[in-house]
Coordinates of C-alpha atoms in Angstrom, one line a residue:
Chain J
X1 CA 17.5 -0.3 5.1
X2 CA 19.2 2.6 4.3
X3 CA 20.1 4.6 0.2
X4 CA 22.9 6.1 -0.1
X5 CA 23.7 8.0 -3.7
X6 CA 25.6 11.2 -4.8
X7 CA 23.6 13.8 -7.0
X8 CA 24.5 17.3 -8.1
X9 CA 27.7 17.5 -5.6
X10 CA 26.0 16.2 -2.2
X11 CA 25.8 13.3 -0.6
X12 CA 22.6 12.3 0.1
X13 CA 21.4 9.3 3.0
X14 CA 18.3 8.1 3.3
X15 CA 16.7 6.0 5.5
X16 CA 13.9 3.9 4.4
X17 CA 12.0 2.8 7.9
X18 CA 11.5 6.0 9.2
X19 CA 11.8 8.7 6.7
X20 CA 15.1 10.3 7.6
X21 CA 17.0 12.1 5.3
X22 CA 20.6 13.1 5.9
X23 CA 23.0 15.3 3.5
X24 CA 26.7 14.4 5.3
X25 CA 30.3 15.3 4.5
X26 CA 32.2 12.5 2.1
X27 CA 34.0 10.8 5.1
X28 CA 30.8 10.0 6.6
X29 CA 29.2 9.2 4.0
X30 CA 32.0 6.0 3.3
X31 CA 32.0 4.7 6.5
X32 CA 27.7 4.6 6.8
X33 CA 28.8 2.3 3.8
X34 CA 30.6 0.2 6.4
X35 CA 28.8 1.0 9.5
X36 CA 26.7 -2.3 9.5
X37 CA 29.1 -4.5 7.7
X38 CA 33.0 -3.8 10.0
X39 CA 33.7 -3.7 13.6
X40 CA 34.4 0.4 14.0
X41 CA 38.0 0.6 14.5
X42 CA 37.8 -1.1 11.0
X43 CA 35.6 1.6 9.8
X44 CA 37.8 4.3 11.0
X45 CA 40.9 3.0 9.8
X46 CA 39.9 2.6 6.6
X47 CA 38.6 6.3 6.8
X48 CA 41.9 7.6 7.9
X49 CA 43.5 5.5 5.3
X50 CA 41.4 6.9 2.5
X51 CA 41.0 10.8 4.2
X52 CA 44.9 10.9 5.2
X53 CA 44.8 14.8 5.8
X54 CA 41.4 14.2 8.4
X55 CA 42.3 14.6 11.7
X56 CA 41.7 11.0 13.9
X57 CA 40.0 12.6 16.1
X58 CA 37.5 14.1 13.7
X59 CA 36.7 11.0 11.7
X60 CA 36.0 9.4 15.3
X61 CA 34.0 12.3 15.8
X62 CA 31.9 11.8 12.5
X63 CA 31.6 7.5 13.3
X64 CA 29.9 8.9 16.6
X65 CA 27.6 10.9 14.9
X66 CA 26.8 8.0 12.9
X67 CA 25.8 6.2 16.1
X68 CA 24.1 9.1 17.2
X69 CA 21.3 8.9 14.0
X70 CA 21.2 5.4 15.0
X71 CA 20.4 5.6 18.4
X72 CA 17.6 8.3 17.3
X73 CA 15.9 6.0 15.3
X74 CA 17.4 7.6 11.9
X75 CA 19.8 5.8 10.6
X76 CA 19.3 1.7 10.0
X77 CA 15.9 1.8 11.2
X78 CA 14.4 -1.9 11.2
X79 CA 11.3 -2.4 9.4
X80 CA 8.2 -2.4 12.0
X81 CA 5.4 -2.5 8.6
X82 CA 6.1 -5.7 7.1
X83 CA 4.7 -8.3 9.7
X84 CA 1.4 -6.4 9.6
X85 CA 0.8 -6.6 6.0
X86 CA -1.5 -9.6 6.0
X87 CA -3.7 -7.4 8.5
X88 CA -3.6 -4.9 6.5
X89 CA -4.5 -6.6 2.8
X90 CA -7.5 -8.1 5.2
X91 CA -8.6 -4.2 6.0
X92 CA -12.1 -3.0 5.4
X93 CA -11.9 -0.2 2.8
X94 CA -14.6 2.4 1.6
X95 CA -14.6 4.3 -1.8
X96 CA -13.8 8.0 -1.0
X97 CA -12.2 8.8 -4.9
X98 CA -14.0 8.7 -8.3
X99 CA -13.0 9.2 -12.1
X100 CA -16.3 9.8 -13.9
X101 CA -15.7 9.7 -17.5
X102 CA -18.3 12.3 -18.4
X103 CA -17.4 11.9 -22.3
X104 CA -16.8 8.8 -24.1
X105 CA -15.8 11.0 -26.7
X106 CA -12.6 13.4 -27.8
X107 CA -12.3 16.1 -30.3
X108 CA -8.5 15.4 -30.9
X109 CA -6.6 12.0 -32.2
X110 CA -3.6 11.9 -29.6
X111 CA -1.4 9.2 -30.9
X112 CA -0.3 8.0 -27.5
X113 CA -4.2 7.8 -26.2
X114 CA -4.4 5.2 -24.2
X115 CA -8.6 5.8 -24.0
X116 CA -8.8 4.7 -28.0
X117 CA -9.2 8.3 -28.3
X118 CA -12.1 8.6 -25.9
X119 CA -14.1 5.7 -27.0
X120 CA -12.1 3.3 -24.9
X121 CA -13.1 0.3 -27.2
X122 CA -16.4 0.4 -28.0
X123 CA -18.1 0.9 -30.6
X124 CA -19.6 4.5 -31.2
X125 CA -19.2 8.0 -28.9
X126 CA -21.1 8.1 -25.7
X127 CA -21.6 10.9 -23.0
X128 CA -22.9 10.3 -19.0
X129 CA -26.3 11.0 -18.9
X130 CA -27.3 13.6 -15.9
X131 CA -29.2 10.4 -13.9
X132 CA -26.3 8.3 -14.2
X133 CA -24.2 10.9 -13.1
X134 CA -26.5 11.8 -9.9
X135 CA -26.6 7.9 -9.3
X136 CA -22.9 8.0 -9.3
X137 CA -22.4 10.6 -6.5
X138 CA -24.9 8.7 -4.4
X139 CA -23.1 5.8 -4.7
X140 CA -19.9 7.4 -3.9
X141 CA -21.7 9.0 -0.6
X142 CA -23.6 5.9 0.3
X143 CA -20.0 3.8 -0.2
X144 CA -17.6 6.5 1.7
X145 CA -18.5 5.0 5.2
X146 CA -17.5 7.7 7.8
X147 CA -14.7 9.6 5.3
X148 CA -15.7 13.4 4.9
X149 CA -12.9 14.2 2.4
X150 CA -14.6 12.5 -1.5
X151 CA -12.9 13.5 -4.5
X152 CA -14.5 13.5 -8.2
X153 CA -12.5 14.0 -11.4
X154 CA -14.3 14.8 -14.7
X155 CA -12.7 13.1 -17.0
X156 CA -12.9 11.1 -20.6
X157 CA -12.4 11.4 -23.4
X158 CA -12.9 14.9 -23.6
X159 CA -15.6 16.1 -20.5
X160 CA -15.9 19.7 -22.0
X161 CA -18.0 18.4 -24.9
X162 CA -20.7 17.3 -21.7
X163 CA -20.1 20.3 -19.8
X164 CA -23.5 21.1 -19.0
X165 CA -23.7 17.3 -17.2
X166 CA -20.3 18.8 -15.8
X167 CA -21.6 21.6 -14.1
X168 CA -25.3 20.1 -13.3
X169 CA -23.4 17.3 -11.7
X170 CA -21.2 19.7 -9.4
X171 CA -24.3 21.4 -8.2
X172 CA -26.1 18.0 -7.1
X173 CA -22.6 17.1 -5.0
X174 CA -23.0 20.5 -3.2
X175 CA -26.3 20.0 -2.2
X176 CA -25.9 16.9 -0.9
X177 CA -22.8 18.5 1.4
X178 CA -24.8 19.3 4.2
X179 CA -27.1 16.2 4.7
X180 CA -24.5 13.8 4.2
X181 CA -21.6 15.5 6.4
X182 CA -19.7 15.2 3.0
X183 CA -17.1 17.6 1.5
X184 CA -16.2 17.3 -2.7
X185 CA -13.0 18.2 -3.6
X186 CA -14.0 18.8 -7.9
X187 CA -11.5 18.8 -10.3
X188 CA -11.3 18.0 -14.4
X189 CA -8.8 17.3 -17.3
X190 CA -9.3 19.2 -20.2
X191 CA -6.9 19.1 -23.8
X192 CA -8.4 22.7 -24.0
X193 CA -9.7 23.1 -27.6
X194 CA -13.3 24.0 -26.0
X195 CA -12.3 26.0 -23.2
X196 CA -13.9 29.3 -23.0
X197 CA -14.3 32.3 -20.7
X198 CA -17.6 30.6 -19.2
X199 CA -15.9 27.3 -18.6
X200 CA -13.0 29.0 -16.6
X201 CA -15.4 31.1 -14.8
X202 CA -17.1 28.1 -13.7
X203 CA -13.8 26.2 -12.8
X204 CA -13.0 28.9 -10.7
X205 CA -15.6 28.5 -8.7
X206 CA -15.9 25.0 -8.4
X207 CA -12.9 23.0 -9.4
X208 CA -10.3 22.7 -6.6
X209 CA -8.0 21.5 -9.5
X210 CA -7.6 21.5 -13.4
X211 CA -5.0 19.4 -15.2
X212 CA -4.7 21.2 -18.9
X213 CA -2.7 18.7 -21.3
X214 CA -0.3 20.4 -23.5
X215 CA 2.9 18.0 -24.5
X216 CA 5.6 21.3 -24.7
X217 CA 7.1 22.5 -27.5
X218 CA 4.9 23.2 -30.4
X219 CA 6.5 20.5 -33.0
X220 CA 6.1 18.3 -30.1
X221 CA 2.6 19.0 -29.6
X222 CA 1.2 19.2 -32.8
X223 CA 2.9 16.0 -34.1
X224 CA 1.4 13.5 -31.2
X225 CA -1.8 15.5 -30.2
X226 CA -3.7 16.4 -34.0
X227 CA -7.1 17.0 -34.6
X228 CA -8.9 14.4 -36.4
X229 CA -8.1 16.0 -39.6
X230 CA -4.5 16.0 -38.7
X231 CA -4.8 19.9 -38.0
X232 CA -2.4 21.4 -35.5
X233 CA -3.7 22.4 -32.1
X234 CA -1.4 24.2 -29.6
X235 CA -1.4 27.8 -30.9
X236 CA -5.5 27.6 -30.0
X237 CA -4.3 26.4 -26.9
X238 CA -1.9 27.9 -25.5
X239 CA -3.6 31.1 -24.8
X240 CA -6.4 29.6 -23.6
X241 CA -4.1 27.8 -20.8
X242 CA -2.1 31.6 -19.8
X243 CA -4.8 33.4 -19.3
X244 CA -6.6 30.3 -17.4
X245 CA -3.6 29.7 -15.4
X246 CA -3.4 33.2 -14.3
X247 CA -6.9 33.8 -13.3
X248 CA -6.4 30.4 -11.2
X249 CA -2.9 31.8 -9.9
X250 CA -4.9 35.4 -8.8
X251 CA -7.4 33.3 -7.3
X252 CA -5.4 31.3 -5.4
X253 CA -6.4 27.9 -7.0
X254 CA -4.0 24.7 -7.8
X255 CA -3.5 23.7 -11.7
X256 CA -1.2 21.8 -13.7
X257 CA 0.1 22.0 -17.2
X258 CA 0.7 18.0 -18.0
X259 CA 2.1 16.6 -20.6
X260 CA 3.4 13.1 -22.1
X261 CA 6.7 12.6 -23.3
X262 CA 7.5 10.1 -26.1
X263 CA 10.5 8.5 -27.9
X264 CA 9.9 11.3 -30.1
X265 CA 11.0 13.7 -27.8
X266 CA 13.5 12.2 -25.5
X267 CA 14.7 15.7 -24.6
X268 CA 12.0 16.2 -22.8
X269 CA 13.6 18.5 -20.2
X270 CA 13.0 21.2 -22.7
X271 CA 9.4 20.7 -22.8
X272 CA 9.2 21.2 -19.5
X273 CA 11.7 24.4 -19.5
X274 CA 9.4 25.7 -22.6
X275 CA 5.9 25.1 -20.1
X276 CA 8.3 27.4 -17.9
X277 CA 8.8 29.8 -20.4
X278 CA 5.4 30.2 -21.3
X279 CA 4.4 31.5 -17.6
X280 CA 3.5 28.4 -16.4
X281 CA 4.3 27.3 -12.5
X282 CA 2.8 23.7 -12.1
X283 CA 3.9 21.6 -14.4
X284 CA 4.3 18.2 -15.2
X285 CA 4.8 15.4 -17.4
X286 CA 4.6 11.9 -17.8
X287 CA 6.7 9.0 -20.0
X288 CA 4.1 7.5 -22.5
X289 CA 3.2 4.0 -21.5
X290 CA 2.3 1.8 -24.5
X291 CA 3.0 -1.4 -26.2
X292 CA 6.2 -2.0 -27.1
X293 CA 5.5 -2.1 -31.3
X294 CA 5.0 1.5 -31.3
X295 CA 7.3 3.5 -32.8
X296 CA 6.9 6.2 -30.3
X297 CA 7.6 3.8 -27.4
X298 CA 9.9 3.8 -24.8
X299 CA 12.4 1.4 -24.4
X300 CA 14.1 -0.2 -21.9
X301 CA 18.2 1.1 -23.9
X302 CA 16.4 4.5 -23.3
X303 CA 16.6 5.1 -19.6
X304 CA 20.2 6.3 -19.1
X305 CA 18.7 9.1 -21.6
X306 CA 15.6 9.8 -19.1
X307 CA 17.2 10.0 -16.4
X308 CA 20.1 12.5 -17.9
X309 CA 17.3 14.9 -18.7
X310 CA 15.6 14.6 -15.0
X311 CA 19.1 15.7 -14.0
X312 CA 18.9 18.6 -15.9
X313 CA 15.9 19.3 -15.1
X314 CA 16.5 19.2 -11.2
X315 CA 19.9 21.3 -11.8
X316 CA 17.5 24.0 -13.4
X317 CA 14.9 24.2 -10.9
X318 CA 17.6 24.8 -8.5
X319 CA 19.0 27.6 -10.0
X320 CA 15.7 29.1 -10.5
X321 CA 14.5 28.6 -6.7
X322 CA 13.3 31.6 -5.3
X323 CA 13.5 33.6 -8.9
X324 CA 10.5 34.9 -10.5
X325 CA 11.4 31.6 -13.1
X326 CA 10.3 29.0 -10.1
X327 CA 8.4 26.3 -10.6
X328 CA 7.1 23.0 -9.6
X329 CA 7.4 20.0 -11.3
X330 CA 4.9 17.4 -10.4
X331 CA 7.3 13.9 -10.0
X332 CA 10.0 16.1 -7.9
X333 CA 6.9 17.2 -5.3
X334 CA 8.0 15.7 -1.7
X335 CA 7.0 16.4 1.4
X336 CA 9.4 15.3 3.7
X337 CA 7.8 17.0 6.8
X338 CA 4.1 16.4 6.4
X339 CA 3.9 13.7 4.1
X340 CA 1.3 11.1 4.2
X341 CA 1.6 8.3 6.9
X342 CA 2.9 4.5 6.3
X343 CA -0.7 3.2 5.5
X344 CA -1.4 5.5 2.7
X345 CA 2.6 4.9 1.1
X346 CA 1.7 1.4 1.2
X347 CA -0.6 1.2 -1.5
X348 CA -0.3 4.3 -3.4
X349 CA -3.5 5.7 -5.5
X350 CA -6.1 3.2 -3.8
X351 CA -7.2 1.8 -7.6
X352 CA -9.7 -0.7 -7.0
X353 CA -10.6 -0.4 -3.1
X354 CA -10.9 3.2 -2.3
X355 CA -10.5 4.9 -6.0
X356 CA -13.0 4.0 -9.0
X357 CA -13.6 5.0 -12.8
X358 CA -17.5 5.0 -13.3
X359 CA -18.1 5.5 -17.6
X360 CA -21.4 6.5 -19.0
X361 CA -23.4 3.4 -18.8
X362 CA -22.9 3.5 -15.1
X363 CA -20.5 0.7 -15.2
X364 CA -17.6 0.8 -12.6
X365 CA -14.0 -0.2 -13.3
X366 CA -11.2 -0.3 -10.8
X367 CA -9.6 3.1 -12.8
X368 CA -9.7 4.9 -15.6
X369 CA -6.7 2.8 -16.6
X370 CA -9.0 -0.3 -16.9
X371 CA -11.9 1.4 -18.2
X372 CA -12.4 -0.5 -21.6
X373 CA -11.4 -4.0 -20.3
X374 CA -14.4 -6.2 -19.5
X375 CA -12.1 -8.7 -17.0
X376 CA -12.1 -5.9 -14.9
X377 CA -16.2 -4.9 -14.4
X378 CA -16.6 -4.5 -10.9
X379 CA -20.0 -3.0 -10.9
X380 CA -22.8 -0.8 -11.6
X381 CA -23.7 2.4 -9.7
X382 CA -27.4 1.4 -9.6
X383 CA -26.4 -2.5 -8.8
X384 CA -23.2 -2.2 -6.9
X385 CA -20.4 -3.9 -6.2
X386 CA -20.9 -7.6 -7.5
X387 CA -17.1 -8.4 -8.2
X388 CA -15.3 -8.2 -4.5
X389 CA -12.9 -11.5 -5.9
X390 CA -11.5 -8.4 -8.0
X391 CA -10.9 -5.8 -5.1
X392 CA -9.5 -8.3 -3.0
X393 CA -7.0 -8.8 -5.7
X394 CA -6.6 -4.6 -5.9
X395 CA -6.6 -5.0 -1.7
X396 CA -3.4 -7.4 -1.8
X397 CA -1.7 -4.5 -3.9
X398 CA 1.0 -2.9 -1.4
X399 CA 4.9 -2.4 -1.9
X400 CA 5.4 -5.9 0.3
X401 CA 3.5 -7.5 -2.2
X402 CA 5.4 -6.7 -4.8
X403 CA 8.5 -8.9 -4.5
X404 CA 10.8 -5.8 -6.6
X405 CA 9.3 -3.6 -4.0
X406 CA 10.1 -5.3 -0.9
X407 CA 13.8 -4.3 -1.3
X408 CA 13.4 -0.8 -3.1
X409 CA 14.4 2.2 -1.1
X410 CA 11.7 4.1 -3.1
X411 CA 9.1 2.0 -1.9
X412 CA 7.2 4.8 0.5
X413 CA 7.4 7.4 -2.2
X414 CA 5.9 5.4 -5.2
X415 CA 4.1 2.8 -3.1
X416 CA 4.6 0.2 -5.8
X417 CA 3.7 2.0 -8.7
X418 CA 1.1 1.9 -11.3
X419 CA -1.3 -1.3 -11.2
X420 CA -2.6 -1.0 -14.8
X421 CA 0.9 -0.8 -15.9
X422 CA 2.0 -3.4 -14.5
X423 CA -1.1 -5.7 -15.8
X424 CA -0.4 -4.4 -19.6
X425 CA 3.2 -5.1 -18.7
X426 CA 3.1 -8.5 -16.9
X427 CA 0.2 -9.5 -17.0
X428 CA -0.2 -9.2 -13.5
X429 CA -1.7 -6.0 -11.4
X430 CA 0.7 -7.0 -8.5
X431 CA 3.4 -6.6 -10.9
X432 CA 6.1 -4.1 -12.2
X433 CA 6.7 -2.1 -15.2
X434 CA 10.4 -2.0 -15.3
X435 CA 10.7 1.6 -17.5
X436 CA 8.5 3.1 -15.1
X437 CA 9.9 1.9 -12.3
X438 CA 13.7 3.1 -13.2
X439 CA 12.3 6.7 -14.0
X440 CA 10.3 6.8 -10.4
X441 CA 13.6 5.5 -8.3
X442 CA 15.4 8.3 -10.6
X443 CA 12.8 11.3 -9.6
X444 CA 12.8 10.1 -5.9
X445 CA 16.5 10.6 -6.0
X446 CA 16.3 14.1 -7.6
X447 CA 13.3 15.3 -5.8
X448 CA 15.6 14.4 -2.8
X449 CA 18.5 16.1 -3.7
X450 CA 16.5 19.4 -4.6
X451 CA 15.8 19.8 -1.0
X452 CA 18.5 19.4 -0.4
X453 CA 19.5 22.2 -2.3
X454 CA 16.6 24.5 -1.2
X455 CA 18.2 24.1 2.4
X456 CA 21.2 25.2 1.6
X457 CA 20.5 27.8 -0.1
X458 CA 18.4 29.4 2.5
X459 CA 21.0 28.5 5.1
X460 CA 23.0 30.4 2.8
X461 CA 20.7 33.2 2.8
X462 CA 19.7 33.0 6.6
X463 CA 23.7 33.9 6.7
X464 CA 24.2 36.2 4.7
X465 CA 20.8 38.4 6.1
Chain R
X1 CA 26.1 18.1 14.5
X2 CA 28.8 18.5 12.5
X3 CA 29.2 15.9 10.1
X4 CA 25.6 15.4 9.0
X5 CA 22.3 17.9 8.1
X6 CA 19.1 16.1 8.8
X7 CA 16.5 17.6 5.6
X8 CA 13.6 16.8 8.1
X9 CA 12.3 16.2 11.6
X10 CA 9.3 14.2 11.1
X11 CA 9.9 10.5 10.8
X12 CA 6.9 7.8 8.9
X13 CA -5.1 5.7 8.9
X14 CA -7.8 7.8 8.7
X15 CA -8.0 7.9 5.0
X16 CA -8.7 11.1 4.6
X17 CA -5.8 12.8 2.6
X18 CA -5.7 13.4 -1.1
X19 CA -5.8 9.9 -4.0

């Protein structure tokens, strides 16, 4: 399976199977249209027919290059994953990933929240007690099997109103390093109204990671992420967030600014640009998700829209690669050279088998996405696992599963997309959400063609020096 | 080659990378 598609002036060919990705001249790129389908004098003809002022010789020349790729194993690579896929929905897995909503609680009243503001349903504010926390991480260790890697997230509601919990919590993981052979990768999401020097300090230290939400412009902001009272928020913010990014910049340590864009702001490429502007260098931001009533929501006449502005978007970061203006933008990240292997693109974020969301009763859920629904219960960290129907289910979840998958060329970069979407969507976690879906195949495309980009300018560069 | 710029050389567990 091969994608071919033109962005921002280059021709851009990419092969599915094994991962190759080819920028090629406009005669080639017709007749790898045609390569499969016509015998090749065909294919040439029609080249010379449509490229009159090519020499023969020269589009011959370009059909043998063609060949070449082929022969290489980069060009119309056959699929070698798909027969194994019963194997592998039958694989032993061990939870190495955890989202431990520390906070049942939130100090603002995001519109969009998909957490009920924090409480995630029920009935009254509730934070993670220390004990439940501790039992949590044991659990995690005692389910990890011979993984050294284990990742925690703080998250919640809001986990800075817990923070003590936070950091008592971060000091039990490290002292259980040694004796288990583990290593805990920290990190926590904060909308910043609590941060303080000691909290950063502490982050520093400890947190591999911090994801500060902040929805861009300030009108933007302030309308969908109020206090309860309705009072504005980002200009406590904002400073907060510079002078936390740049200690974490100085220090060496990974951030993000990350936001959620709405039908409110379907510009959104200029929330991004203003997170730019404000000295931020990891950004990113995500389309709101929610039910289709809301005014805010994003709908399905909207996409030619999102997609205009993730074309803008990739045209700026262009121009500003290598400037003192770069950035990254989460959704265009790609690592085409040590990216992760087949197994790990199949089924994306692990929900369910090797990633959990344990809340503050000690209650396990497949992810924070399904925190909040009771179908989904898989467990108890003191009781364990007592629902494996359920991660069976999350086990079958893979990009050959999904029948719209199967035939996607984006399939190994989004790995089928978001489960709890596509349950709030369909009804069904194997699934699609058809909005999302449209806006990944549209990031894939520009993330690609940014590299694309980056080559040539250093080639450019390596020329000119 | 002339025609064609391959972005990458590497083509497509132990379960240890990042979720």
């Amino acid at each position: 399976m091969i994608h071919q598609y033109k962005n921002n002036g280059y021709n851009i060919v990419l092969d599915v199977n094994s991962g190759a990705i080819h920028v090629v001249d406009d005669v080639t790129y017709d007749m790898i249209a045609e390569y499969e389908k016509l015998q090749k004098d065909t294919v040439i003809e029609n080249a010379a027919a449509k490229y009159p002022k090519i020499p023969r010789d020269e589009i011959r020349e370009a059909y043998d290059e063609i060949t070449s790729l082929k022969e290489d194993g980069a060009l119309f690579t056959p699929d070698e994953y798909e027969g194994r896929v019963i194997d592998y929905t039958k694989r032993p897995t061990v939870i190495k990933a955890m989202c431990l909503n520390v906070a049942h609680a939130c100090n603002l009243s995001c519109k969009y929240c998909f957490a009920d503001e924090g409480l995630y349903f029920g009935k009254k504010a509730e934070l993670m007690s220390l004990s439940v926390g501790k039992k949590a991480l044991d659990f995690l260790i005692a389910s990890s099997g011979n993984r050294r890697n284990l990742e925690v997230d703080f998250f919640g509601g809001e986990p800075t109103l817990n923070f003590d919990v936070v950091k008592e919590l971060v000091a039990y993981g490290r002292s259980r390093e040694e004796e288990s052979g583990k290593k805990f990768r920290f990190t926590f999401t904060t909308n910043g109204l609590l941060l303080n020097d000691e909290i950063m300090e502490f982050a520093n230290k400890e947190m591999d990671n911090v994801v500060l939400s902040i929805d861009g412009r300030k009108e933007i902001h302030d309308m969908m992420r109020p206090k309860h009272d309705g009072g504005p928020t980002y200009d406590t913010i904002v400073p907060k967030y510079q002078k936390f990014a740049k200690m974490r910049e100085e220090a060496g340590k990974q951030y993000y600014v990350r936001g959620t864009y709405t039908r409110n702001n379907l510009d959104f490429a200029k929330d991004i640009l203003h997170m730019a502007d404000l000295g931020f260098h990891e950004i990113s931001i995500e389309p709101v998700v929610a039910p289709p009533e809301e005014d805010y929501a994003l709908k399905t006449e909207d996409i030619p829209v999102l997609e205009e502005q993730y074309d803008i978007l990739a045209k700026e970061m262009v121009a500003r690669y290598k400037t003192k203006d770069d950035f990254t933008f989460f959704h265009f990240m790609i690592d085409l050279e040590g990216g992760p292997c087949v197994y790990k693109r199949l089924s994306g974020c692990g929900s369910g088998t090797e990633y959990v969301s344990v809340i503050p009763n000690g209650d396990i859920f497949p992810c924070h996405q399904f925190v909040g629904k009771p179908d989904f219960k898989i467990g108890n960290v003191f009781t364990g696992i007592d629902r494996e129907d359920i991660v069976t289910e999350f086990k079958g979840c893979n990009v050959y599963t999904r029948e719209k998958c199967r035939s996607c060329f984006a399939k190994f970069y989004c790995s089928g997309g978001c489960s709890a979407n596509a349950y709030n969507f369909t009804g069904n976690v194997r699934g699609v959400y058809d909005v999302g879906c449209a806006l990944e195949k549209k990031r894939v495309e520009c993330a690609i063609m940014i590299k694309a980009a980056q080559a040539a300018k250093d080639a450019q560069e390596a020329q000119e020096s | 080659m002339k025609h064609v710029q391959t972005l990458n050389t590497k083509r497509l567990g132990c379960g240890e990378c990042q979720t």
